Amino acid sequence: MAGKTKLWYLENFNLFKELDKESMDNLNSITTMQEIPKSQPIYFAKEPSRSIYFLKRGRVKLTRTSPDGKETIIALVNPGEVFGELAIIDGSERTDYAIAMDDCLICAISREEFRNFIEKRPDLNLKVTKLIGFKLRKYSEKIDALIFKDAQQRVISFILNQATNYGKKIGDEYFLKPFLTHQEIAQLTACSRQTVNSILTDLRQEGLIDFDRKKLVIHLPGELKKRIR
């Protein structure tokens, strides 16, 4: 961790930016920092929601598995984001699996300790409430996309969202690294891997994007936006 402490990571987490030193020291005392190897589970479906997690390094996928064993990725978690946050509302069973996509560094806090912590700090409590509302709205938007958009629109919407939120903008272009596999994009957009491959290949042939196994470049984001209106 190159000398970076758990407190340093917590201080650089947007949710806690405005907390005073006493609050940060308190938060530091009730969290644990964990290194999770790539492909390892962080929590499982059907287990009690006992903890909330803050991702500091790497990426995490939240998945659900159908009765026939088919895995669907319901969300990606990137550095600086919270996951498992619905544990704050109640301690019922989790409905998804959280799996490390890379070697990850996470901070974890128990549900009860975090609830006690935010209840004493109204401003932070409001931030957390807004965060949960935002996450629920994003899930609703994903359901709408599955209902009302075709496969190409879903894939284009997804890569635009990833590039604009997590990529680097240079001029009019967006660069996103690391990129996802076609199978992962398929699981996120309710398409087959072959469909995702065909859509991305067609977009590359049109000069709108470029990609390889490590990165995605969006050359003409304005043109892509026209495809999803």
mmCIF file of C-alpha atoms in Angstrom:
data_model
loop_
_atom_site.group_PDB
_atom_site.id
_atom_site.type_symbol
_atom_site.label_atom_id
_atom_site.label_comp_id
_atom_site.label_asym_id
_atom_site.label_seq_id
_atom_site.Cartn_x
_atom_site.Cartn_y
_atom_site.Cartn_z
ATOM 1 C CA MET A 1 0.000 0.000 0.000
ATOM 2 C CA ALA A 2 3.076 2.216 -0.370
ATOM 3 C CA GLY A 3 2.762 3.546 3.202
ATOM 4 C CA LYS A 4 -0.849 4.705 2.800
ATOM 5 C CA THR A 5 -2.872 4.088 5.939
ATOM 6 C CA LYS A 6 -6.489 3.086 6.337
ATOM 7 C CA LEU A 7 -7.197 6.620 7.621
ATOM 8 C CA TRP A 8 -5.632 8.115 4.472
ATOM 9 C CA TYR A 9 -7.956 6.057 2.273
ATOM 10 C CA LEU A 10 -11.004 6.997 4.340
ATOM 11 C CA GLU A 11 -10.096 10.711 4.256
ATOM 12 C CA ASN A 12 -9.907 10.542 0.470
ATOM 13 C CA PHE A 13 -13.334 8.961 0.142
ATOM 14 C CA ASN A 14 -15.830 11.573 -1.125
ATOM 15 C CA LEU A 15 -18.540 10.550 1.317
ATOM 16 C CA PHE A 16 -16.311 11.519 4.265
ATOM 17 C CA LYS A 17 -14.607 14.624 2.855
ATOM 18 C CA GLU A 18 -16.299 17.086 5.240
ATOM 19 C CA LEU A 19 -15.906 15.131 8.484
ATOM 20 C CA ASP A 20 -13.779 16.645 11.248
ATOM 21 C CA LYS A 21 -10.669 14.980 12.673
ATOM 22 C CA GLU A 22 -12.464 13.509 15.681
ATOM 23 C CA SER A 23 -15.094 11.907 13.441
ATOM 24 C CA MET A 24 -12.423 10.541 11.079
ATOM 25 C CA ASP A 25 -10.474 9.045 13.989
ATOM 26 C CA ASN A 26 -13.698 7.463 15.222
ATOM 27 C CA LEU A 27 -14.455 6.081 11.758
ATOM 28 C CA ASN A 28 -10.917 4.756 11.466
ATOM 29 C CA SER A 29 -11.312 2.855 14.725
ATOM 30 C CA ILE A 30 -14.458 1.009 13.614
ATOM 31 C CA THR A 31 -13.403 0.011 10.074
ATOM 32 C CA THR A 32 -11.167 -2.763 8.855
ATOM 33 C CA MET A 33 -9.099 -2.719 5.668
ATOM 34 C CA GLN A 34 -8.863 -5.894 3.606
ATOM 35 C CA GLU A 35 -6.976 -6.993 0.503
ATOM 36 C CA ILE A 36 -9.151 -9.233 -1.691
ATOM 37 C CA PRO A 37 -7.434 -11.236 -4.462
ATOM 38 C CA LYS A 38 -8.821 -11.195 -7.991
ATOM 39 C CA SER A 39 -11.823 -13.495 -8.577
ATOM 40 C CA GLN A 40 -12.437 -14.004 -4.845
ATOM 41 C CA PRO A 41 -15.922 -13.427 -3.368
ATOM 42 C CA ILE A 42 -16.429 -10.616 -0.861
ATOM 43 C CA TYR A 43 -19.903 -11.689 0.171
ATOM 44 C CA PHE A 44 -22.513 -14.218 -0.973
ATOM 45 C CA ALA A 45 -26.219 -14.127 -1.724
ATOM 46 C CA LYS A 46 -28.518 -15.375 1.044
ATOM 47 C CA GLU A 47 -26.104 -14.391 3.818
ATOM 48 C CA PRO A 48 -27.147 -11.690 6.326
ATOM 49 C CA SER A 49 -26.312 -8.082 5.382
ATOM 50 C CA ARG A 50 -23.916 -7.380 8.225
ATOM 51 C CA SER A 51 -21.404 -4.979 6.618
ATOM 52 C CA ILE A 52 -21.036 -2.001 4.284
ATOM 53 C CA TYR A 53 -17.986 -1.766 2.021
ATOM 54 C CA PHE A 54 -15.954 1.102 0.563
ATOM 55 C CA LEU A 55 -13.826 0.228 -2.473
ATOM 56 C CA LYS A 56 -10.425 1.895 -2.568
ATOM 57 C CA ARG A 57 -8.629 -0.051 -5.284
ATOM 58 C CA GLY A 58 -9.673 -2.447 -8.046
ATOM 59 C CA ARG A 59 -13.133 -3.254 -9.364
ATOM 60 C CA VAL A 60 -15.967 -5.355 -7.962
ATOM 61 C CA LYS A 61 -18.904 -6.914 -9.784
ATOM 62 C CA LEU A 62 -22.277 -7.523 -8.170
ATOM 63 C CA THR A 63 -23.948 -10.562 -9.674
ATOM 64 C CA ARG A 64 -27.053 -12.676 -9.385
ATOM 65 C CA THR A 65 -27.413 -16.303 -10.419
ATOM 66 C CA SER A 66 -30.583 -17.749 -11.925
ATOM 67 C CA PRO A 67 -31.920 -21.167 -10.853
ATOM 68 C CA ASP A 68 -30.331 -22.689 -13.983
ATOM 69 C CA GLY A 69 -26.906 -21.294 -12.992
ATOM 70 C CA LYS A 70 -26.718 -18.359 -15.400
ATOM 71 C CA GLU A 71 -24.797 -15.405 -13.970
ATOM 72 C CA THR A 72 -25.991 -11.835 -14.571
ATOM 73 C CA ILE A 73 -23.923 -8.807 -13.578
ATOM 74 C CA ILE A 74 -26.274 -6.256 -12.058
ATOM 75 C CA ALA A 75 -23.673 -3.552 -11.320
ATOM 76 C CA LEU A 76 -19.988 -2.678 -11.407
ATOM 77 C CA VAL A 77 -18.287 -0.974 -8.477
ATOM 78 C CA ASN A 78 -15.317 1.296 -9.150
ATOM 79 C CA PRO A 79 -12.783 2.874 -6.755
ATOM 80 C CA GLY A 80 -14.341 5.515 -4.510
ATOM 81 C CA GLU A 81 -17.756 3.838 -4.480
ATOM 82 C CA VAL A 82 -19.839 2.119 -1.800
ATOM 83 C CA PHE A 83 -21.388 -1.329 -2.089
ATOM 84 C CA GLY A 84 -23.494 -3.483 0.182
ATOM 85 C CA GLU A 85 -25.100 -0.236 1.331
ATOM 86 C CA LEU A 86 -28.635 -1.651 1.538
ATOM 87 C CA ALA A 87 -27.467 -3.288 4.762
ATOM 88 C CA ILE A 88 -27.990 0.150 6.325
ATOM 89 C CA ILE A 89 -31.752 -0.175 5.807
ATOM 90 C CA ASP A 90 -32.110 -3.638 7.282
ATOM 91 C CA GLY A 91 -30.103 -6.762 7.946
ATOM 92 C CA SER A 92 -32.058 -9.059 5.643
ATOM 93 C CA GLU A 93 -30.379 -11.583 3.361
ATOM 94 C CA ARG A 94 -28.303 -10.279 0.489
ATOM 95 C CA THR A 95 -29.710 -10.937 -2.959
ATOM 96 C CA ASP A 96 -26.427 -10.658 -4.878
ATOM 97 C CA TYR A 97 -22.826 -11.834 -4.846
ATOM 98 C CA ALA A 98 -19.886 -9.394 -4.686
ATOM 99 C CA ILE A 99 -16.781 -10.656 -6.495
ATOM 100 C CA ALA A 100 -13.403 -8.965 -6.967
ATOM 101 C CA MET A 101 -12.625 -8.393 -10.657
ATOM 102 C CA ASP A 102 -9.072 -7.283 -9.845
ATOM 103 C CA ASP A 103 -6.877 -7.390 -6.758
ATOM 104 C CA CYS A 104 -8.974 -5.120 -4.536
ATOM 105 C CA LEU A 105 -8.510 -3.042 -1.415
ATOM 106 C CA ILE A 106 -11.678 -2.460 0.600
ATOM 107 C CA CYS A 107 -12.656 -0.858 3.889
ATOM 108 C CA ALA A 108 -15.448 -2.639 5.744
ATOM 109 C CA ILE A 109 -17.653 -1.512 8.610
ATOM 110 C CA SER A 110 -20.381 -3.375 10.434
ATOM 111 C CA ARG A 111 -23.974 -2.369 9.790
ATOM 112 C CA GLU A 112 -24.685 -1.495 13.414
ATOM 113 C CA GLU A 113 -21.548 0.570 13.934
ATOM 114 C CA PHE A 114 -22.080 2.513 10.723
ATOM 115 C CA ARG A 115 -25.723 3.221 11.561
ATOM 116 C CA ASN A 116 -24.686 4.515 14.982
ATOM 117 C CA PHE A 117 -21.958 6.611 13.368
ATOM 118 C CA ILE A 118 -24.192 8.363 10.824
ATOM 119 C CA GLU A 119 -27.113 8.840 13.218
ATOM 120 C CA LYS A 120 -24.905 11.183 15.259
ATOM 121 C CA ARG A 121 -24.021 13.186 12.129
ATOM 122 C CA PRO A 122 -27.134 14.518 10.320
ATOM 123 C CA ASP A 123 -25.201 15.860 7.304
ATOM 124 C CA LEU A 124 -23.562 12.482 6.675
ATOM 125 C CA ASN A 125 -26.865 10.692 7.296
ATOM 126 C CA LEU A 126 -28.452 12.819 4.549
ATOM 127 C CA LYS A 127 -25.568 12.026 2.164
ATOM 128 C CA VAL A 128 -25.998 8.310 2.766
ATOM 129 C CA THR A 129 -29.764 8.546 2.260
ATOM 130 C CA LYS A 130 -29.207 10.353 -1.048
ATOM 131 C CA LEU A 131 -26.634 7.731 -2.064
ATOM 132 C CA ILE A 132 -29.080 4.890 -1.477
ATOM 133 C CA GLY A 133 -31.758 6.768 -3.430
ATOM 134 C CA PHE A 134 -29.307 7.315 -6.303
ATOM 135 C CA LYS A 135 -28.411 3.618 -6.390
ATOM 136 C CA LEU A 136 -32.070 2.591 -6.443
ATOM 137 C CA ARG A 137 -32.730 5.061 -9.278
ATOM 138 C CA LYS A 138 -29.844 3.589 -11.275
ATOM 139 C CA TYR A 139 -31.301 0.098 -10.870
ATOM 140 C CA SER A 140 -34.664 1.435 -12.068
ATOM 141 C CA GLU A 141 -32.998 3.026 -15.113
ATOM 142 C CA LYS A 142 -31.319 -0.289 -15.912
ATOM 143 C CA ILE A 143 -34.672 -2.073 -15.829
ATOM 144 C CA ASP A 144 -36.145 0.589 -18.134
ATOM 145 C CA ALA A 145 -33.239 0.081 -20.557
ATOM 146 C CA LEU A 146 -33.857 -3.669 -20.642
ATOM 147 C CA ILE A 147 -37.535 -3.086 -21.401
ATOM 148 C CA PHE A 148 -37.430 -0.180 -23.855
ATOM 149 C CA LYS A 149 -34.038 -0.323 -25.632
ATOM 150 C CA ASP A 150 -32.799 -2.795 -28.215
ATOM 151 C CA ALA A 151 -29.467 -4.612 -27.910
ATOM 152 C CA GLN A 152 -27.440 -1.994 -29.783
ATOM 153 C CA GLN A 153 -28.892 0.846 -27.718
ATOM 154 C CA ARG A 154 -28.174 -1.014 -24.483
ATOM 155 C CA VAL A 155 -24.553 -1.681 -25.424
ATOM 156 C CA ILE A 156 -23.971 1.892 -26.637
ATOM 157 C CA SER A 157 -25.602 3.336 -23.509
ATOM 158 C CA PHE A 158 -23.397 1.158 -21.353
ATOM 159 C CA ILE A 159 -20.068 2.029 -22.990
ATOM 160 C CA LEU A 160 -20.953 5.741 -23.048
ATOM 161 C CA ASN A 161 -21.828 5.630 -19.357
ATOM 162 C CA GLN A 162 -18.618 3.822 -18.458
ATOM 163 C CA ALA A 163 -16.427 6.125 -20.556
ATOM 164 C CA THR A 164 -17.963 9.409 -19.379
ATOM 165 C CA ASN A 165 -18.022 8.398 -15.695
ATOM 166 C CA TYR A 166 -14.771 6.468 -15.372
ATOM 167 C CA GLY A 167 -12.729 7.228 -18.492
ATOM 168 C CA LYS A 168 -10.339 10.052 -19.369
ATOM 169 C CA LYS A 169 -11.454 12.761 -21.790
ATOM 170 C CA ILE A 170 -8.857 14.097 -24.226
ATOM 171 C CA GLY A 171 -10.307 16.614 -26.632
ATOM 172 C CA ASP A 172 -13.583 15.135 -27.839
ATOM 173 C CA GLU A 173 -12.484 11.530 -27.251
ATOM 174 C CA TYR A 174 -12.858 9.272 -24.219
ATOM 175 C CA PHE A 175 -10.294 6.672 -23.155
ATOM 176 C CA LEU A 176 -11.354 3.897 -20.774
ATOM 177 C CA LYS A 177 -8.785 1.560 -19.250
ATOM 178 C CA PRO A 178 -9.124 -1.166 -18.060
ATOM 179 C CA PHE A 179 -11.913 -2.303 -20.348
ATOM 180 C CA LEU A 180 -14.294 -5.218 -19.825
ATOM 181 C CA THR A 181 -14.515 -8.493 -21.702
ATOM 182 C CA HIS A 182 -17.322 -8.954 -24.220
ATOM 183 C CA GLN A 183 -18.782 -11.618 -21.921
ATOM 184 C CA GLU A 184 -18.920 -9.155 -19.003
ATOM 185 C CA ILE A 185 -20.578 -6.506 -21.172
ATOM 186 C CA ALA A 186 -23.058 -9.148 -22.312
ATOM 187 C CA GLN A 187 -23.922 -9.999 -18.715
ATOM 188 C CA LEU A 188 -24.419 -6.307 -17.924
ATOM 189 C CA THR A 189 -26.608 -5.529 -20.933
ATOM 190 C CA ALA A 190 -28.684 -8.725 -21.205
ATOM 191 C CA CYS A 191 -27.170 -9.659 -24.585
ATOM 192 C CA SER A 192 -25.224 -12.641 -25.831
ATOM 193 C CA ARG A 193 -21.442 -12.383 -26.122
ATOM 194 C CA GLN A 194 -21.762 -12.806 -29.895
ATOM 195 C CA THR A 195 -24.202 -9.882 -30.080
ATOM 196 C CA VAL A 196 -21.860 -7.626 -28.089
ATOM 197 C CA ASN A 197 -18.935 -8.623 -30.312
ATOM 198 C CA SER A 198 -20.945 -7.866 -33.448
ATOM 199 C CA ILE A 199 -22.144 -4.471 -32.190
ATOM 200 C CA LEU A 200 -18.695 -3.315 -31.066
ATOM 201 C CA THR A 201 -17.062 -4.562 -34.251
ATOM 202 C CA ASP A 202 -19.611 -2.681 -36.388
ATOM 203 C CA LEU A 203 -19.025 0.516 -34.374
ATOM 204 C CA ARG A 204 -15.282 0.139 -34.846
ATOM 205 C CA GLN A 205 -15.667 -0.366 -38.587
ATOM 206 C CA GLU A 206 -17.704 2.863 -38.695
ATOM 207 C CA GLY A 207 -14.841 4.683 -36.978
ATOM 208 C CA LEU A 208 -16.917 5.553 -33.906
ATOM 209 C CA ILE A 209 -14.852 3.549 -31.403
ATOM 210 C CA ASP A 210 -11.728 1.451 -31.104
ATOM 211 C CA PHE A 211 -10.934 -1.235 -28.548
ATOM 212 C CA ASP A 212 -8.753 -4.147 -27.580
ATOM 213 C CA ARG A 213 -8.630 -6.393 -24.520
ATOM 214 C CA LYS A 214 -7.239 -3.615 -22.315
ATOM 215 C CA LYS A 215 -8.927 -0.394 -23.382
ATOM 216 C CA LEU A 216 -11.816 1.307 -25.149
ATOM 217 C CA VAL A 217 -11.578 4.569 -27.112
ATOM 218 C CA ILE A 218 -14.700 6.495 -28.109
ATOM 219 C CA HIS A 219 -13.813 8.727 -31.044
ATOM 220 C CA LEU A 220 -17.227 10.281 -31.701
ATOM 221 C CA PRO A 221 -19.370 10.290 -28.535
ATOM 222 C CA GLY A 222 -21.866 12.699 -30.112
ATOM 223 C CA GLU A 223 -22.589 10.269 -32.905
ATOM 224 C CA LEU A 224 -23.080 7.433 -30.434
ATOM 225 C CA LYS A 225 -25.525 9.510 -28.384
ATOM 226 C CA LYS A 226 -27.673 9.950 -31.504
ATOM 227 C CA ARG A 227 -28.049 6.151 -31.682
ATOM 228 C CA ILE A 228 -29.734 5.917 -28.276
ATOM 229 C CA ARG A 229 -32.213 8.806 -28.490
#
